[in-house]
Short mmCIF file of C-alpha atoms and ligand atoms in Angstrom, two decimals:
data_model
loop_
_atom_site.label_atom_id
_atom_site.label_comp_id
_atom_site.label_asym_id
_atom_site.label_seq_id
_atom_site.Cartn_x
_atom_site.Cartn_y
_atom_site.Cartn_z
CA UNK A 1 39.75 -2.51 -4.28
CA UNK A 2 37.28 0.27 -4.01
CA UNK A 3 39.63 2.77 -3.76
CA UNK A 4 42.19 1.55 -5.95
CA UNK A 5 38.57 1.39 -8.85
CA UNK A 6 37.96 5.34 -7.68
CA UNK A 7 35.37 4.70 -4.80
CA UNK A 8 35.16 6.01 -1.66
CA UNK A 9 37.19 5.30 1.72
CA UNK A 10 36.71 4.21 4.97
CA UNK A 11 37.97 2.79 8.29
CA UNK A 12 37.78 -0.69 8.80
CA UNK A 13 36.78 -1.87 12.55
CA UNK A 14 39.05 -4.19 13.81
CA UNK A 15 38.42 -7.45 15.88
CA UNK A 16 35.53 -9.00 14.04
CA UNK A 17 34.93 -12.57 15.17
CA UNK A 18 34.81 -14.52 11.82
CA UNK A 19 33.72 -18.11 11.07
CA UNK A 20 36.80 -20.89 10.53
CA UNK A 21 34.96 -22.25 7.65
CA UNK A 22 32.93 -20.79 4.29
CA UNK A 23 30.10 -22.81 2.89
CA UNK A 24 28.70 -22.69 -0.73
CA UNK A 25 25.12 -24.04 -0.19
CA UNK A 26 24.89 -21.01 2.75
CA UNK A 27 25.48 -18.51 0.20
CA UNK A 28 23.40 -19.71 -2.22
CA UNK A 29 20.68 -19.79 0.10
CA UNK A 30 21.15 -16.39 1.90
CA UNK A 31 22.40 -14.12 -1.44
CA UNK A 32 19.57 -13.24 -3.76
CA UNK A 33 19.73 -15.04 -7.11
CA UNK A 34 19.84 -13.12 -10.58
CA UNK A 35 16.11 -13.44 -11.48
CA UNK A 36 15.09 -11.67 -7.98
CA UNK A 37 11.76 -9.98 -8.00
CA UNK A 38 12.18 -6.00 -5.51
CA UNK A 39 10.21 -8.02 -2.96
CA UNK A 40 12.54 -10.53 -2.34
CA UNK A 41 15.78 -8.02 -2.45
CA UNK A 42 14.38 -6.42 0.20
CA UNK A 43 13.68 -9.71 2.53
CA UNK A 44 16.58 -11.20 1.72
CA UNK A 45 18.80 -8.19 2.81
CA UNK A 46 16.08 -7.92 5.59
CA UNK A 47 16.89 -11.20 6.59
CA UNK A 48 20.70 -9.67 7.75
CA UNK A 49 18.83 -6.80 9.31
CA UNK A 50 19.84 -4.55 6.29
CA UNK A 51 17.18 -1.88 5.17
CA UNK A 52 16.09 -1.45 1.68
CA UNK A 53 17.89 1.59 1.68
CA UNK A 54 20.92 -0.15 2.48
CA UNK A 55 20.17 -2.84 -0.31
CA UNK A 56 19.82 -0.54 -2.65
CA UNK A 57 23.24 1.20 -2.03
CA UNK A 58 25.13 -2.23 -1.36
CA UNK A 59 23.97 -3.45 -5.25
CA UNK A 60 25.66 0.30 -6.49
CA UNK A 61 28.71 -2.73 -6.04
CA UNK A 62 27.24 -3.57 -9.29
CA UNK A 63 29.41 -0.81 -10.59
CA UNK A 64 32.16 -3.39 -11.38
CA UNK A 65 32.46 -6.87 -11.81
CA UNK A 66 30.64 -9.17 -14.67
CA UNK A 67 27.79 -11.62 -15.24
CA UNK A 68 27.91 -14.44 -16.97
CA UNK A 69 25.55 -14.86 -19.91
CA UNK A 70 23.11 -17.36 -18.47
CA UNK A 71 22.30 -14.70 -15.51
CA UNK A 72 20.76 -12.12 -18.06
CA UNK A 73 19.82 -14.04 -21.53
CA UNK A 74 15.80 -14.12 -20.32
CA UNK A 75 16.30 -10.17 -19.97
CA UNK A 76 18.21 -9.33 -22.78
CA UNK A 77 15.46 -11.21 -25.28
CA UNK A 78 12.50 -11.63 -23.07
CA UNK A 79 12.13 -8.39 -21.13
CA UNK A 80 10.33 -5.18 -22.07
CA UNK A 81 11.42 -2.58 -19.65
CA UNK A 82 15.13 -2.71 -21.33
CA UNK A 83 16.55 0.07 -23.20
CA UNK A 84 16.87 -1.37 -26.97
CA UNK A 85 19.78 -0.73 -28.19
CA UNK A 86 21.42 -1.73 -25.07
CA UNK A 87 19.90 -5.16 -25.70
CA UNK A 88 21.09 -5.35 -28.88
CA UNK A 89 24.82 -4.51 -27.62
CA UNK A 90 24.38 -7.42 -25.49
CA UNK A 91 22.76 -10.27 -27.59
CA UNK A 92 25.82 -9.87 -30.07
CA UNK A 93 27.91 -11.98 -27.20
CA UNK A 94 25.35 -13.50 -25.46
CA UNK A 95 23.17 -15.98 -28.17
CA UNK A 96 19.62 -17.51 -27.50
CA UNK A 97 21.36 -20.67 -26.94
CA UNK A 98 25.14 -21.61 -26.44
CA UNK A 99 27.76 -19.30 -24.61
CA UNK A 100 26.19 -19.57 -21.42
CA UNK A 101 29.71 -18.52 -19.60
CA UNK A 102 30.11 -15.90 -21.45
CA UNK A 103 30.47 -12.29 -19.73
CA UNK A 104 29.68 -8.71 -19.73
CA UNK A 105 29.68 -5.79 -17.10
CA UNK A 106 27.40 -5.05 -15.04
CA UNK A 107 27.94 -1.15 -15.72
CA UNK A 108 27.93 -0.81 -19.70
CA UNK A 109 29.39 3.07 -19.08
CA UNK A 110 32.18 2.58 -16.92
CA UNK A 111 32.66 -1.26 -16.19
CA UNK A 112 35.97 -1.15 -14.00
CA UNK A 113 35.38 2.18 -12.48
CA UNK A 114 33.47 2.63 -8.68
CA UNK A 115 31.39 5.42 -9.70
CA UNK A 116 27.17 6.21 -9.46
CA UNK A 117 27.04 5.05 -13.02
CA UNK A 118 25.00 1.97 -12.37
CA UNK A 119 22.31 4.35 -11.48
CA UNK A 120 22.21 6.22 -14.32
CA UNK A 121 22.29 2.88 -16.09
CA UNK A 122 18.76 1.55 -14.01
CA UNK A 123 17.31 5.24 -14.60
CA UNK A 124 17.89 4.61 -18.57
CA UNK A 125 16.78 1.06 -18.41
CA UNK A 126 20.42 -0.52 -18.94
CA UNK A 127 20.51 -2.38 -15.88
CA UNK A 128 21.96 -6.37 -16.66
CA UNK A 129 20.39 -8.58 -14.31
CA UNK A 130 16.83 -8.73 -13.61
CA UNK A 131 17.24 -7.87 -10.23
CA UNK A 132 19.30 -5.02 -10.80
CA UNK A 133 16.30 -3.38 -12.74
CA UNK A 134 14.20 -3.86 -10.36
CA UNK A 135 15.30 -1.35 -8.13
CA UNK A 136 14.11 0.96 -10.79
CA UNK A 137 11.03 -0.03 -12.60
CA UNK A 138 8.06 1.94 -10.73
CA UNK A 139 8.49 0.34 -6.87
CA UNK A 140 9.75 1.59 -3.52
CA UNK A 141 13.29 2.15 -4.54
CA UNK A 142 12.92 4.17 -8.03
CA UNK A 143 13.43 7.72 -5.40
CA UNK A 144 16.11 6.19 -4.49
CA UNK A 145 17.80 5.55 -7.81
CA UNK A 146 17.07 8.41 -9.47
CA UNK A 147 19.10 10.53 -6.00
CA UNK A 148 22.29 8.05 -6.59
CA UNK A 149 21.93 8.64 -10.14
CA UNK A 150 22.40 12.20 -9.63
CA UNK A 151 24.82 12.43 -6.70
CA UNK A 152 28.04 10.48 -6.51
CA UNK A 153 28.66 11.86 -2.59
CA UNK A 154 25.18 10.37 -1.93
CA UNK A 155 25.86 6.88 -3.33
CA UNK A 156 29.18 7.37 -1.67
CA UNK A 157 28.31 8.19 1.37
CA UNK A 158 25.42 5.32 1.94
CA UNK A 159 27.29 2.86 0.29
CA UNK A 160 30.03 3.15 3.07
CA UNK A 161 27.55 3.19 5.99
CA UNK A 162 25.65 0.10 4.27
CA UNK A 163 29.51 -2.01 4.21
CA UNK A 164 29.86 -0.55 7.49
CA UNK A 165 26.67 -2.57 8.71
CA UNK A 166 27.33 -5.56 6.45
CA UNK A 167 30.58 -5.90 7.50
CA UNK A 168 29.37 -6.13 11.11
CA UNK A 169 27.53 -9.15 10.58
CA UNK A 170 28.24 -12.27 13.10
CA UNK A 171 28.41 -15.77 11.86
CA UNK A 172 25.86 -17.90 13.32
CA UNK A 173 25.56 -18.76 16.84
CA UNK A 174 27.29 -21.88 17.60
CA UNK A 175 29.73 -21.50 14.89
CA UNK A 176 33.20 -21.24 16.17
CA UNK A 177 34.86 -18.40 15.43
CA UNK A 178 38.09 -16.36 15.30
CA UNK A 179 39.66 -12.83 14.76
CA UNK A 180 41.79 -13.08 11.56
CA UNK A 181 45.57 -12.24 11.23
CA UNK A 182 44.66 -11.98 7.51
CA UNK A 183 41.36 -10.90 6.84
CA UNK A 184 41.38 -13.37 3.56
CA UNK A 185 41.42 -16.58 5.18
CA UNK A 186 41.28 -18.43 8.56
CA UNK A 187 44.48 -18.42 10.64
C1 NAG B 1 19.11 3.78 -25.03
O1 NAG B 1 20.38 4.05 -24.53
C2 NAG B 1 21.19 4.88 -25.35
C3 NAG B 1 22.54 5.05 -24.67
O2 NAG B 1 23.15 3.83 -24.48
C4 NAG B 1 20.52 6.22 -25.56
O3 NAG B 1 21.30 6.98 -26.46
C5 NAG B 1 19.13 6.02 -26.10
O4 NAG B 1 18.48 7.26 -26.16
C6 NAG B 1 18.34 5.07 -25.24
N1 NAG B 1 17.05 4.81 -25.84
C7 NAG B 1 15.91 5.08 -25.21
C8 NAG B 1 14.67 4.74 -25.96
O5 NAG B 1 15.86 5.56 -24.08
#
């Protein structure tokens, strides 16, 4: 999907043992939630032995995909380190009250492309979510963001090693696990 969006490449290991089953209530209580403060991004992702550096290249992901309404309505009307007219653009579909499923992209420049444009968009104060802007608003990571905002073969090239690592991770100890004929689902 990466590639096929314009994002970078890379080789896959083979043999990974994965888990049988997929819970809900796990990911819910291991992925950080919309409203996350910097300090809890970097726990969180610290929690899977990933380094803020690698946190902050694994949410570049952000360059695609949507949010529903309800994940970025306290921002859009509440917040003050947003751009303005980008709030605007996003209170005409997403009202005080009502619409709560409605969506938007993550990336207002290039929404289905993989490209360092999410970046640019924290640097210029048009990030979506809460926690997306607060890899850039005056903390650890605002270096960071403002070296992916300015070099795609940077983002690239982190981004990979950080799915690299990710992808690595083990399910717990004790769950039973497998190595997948196809990677989407248990054999
Ligand atoms: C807000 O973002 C727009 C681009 O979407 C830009 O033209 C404008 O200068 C920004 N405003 C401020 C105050 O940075």
């Amino acid at each position: 999907a990466c590639v096929q969006l314009g994002g970078p490449t890379w080789s896959v290991p083979l043999g990974r043992k994965d888990s049988r089953t997929a819970s809900q209530s796990a990911a819910n209580a291991n992925l950080p939630g919309p409203g996350s403060s910097l300090a809890t991004l970097i726990a969180m992702f610290g929690n899977k032995n990933l380094s803020p550096r690698d946190m902050t290249a694994l949410s570049g992901a952000h360059t695609i995909g949507r949010s529903q309404c309800q994940f970025f309505r306290n921002r859009i009307y509440n917040e003050r380190n947003i751009n303005a007219s980008f709030a605007a653009l996003r209170q005409r579909t997403c009202p005080r009250s009502g619409g709560d499923g409605n969506l938007a992209p993550f990336d207002v420049q290039t929404a289905d492309g993989f490209d360092n444009a999410y970046y640019q968009n924290l640097v210029g104060q048009r990030g979506l979510l809460h926690s997306d802007q607060e890899l850039f608003n005056g903390g650890s990571q605002d270096a960071l963001v403002r070296q992916y905002s300015s070099s795609p073969s940077q983002f690239s090239a982190d981004f990979v090693t950080a799915m690299l690592k990710m992808g690595g991770l083990l399910p717990s100890s004790g769950t039973q696990t497998e190595v997948r004929l196809n990677c989407r689902r248990p054999n």
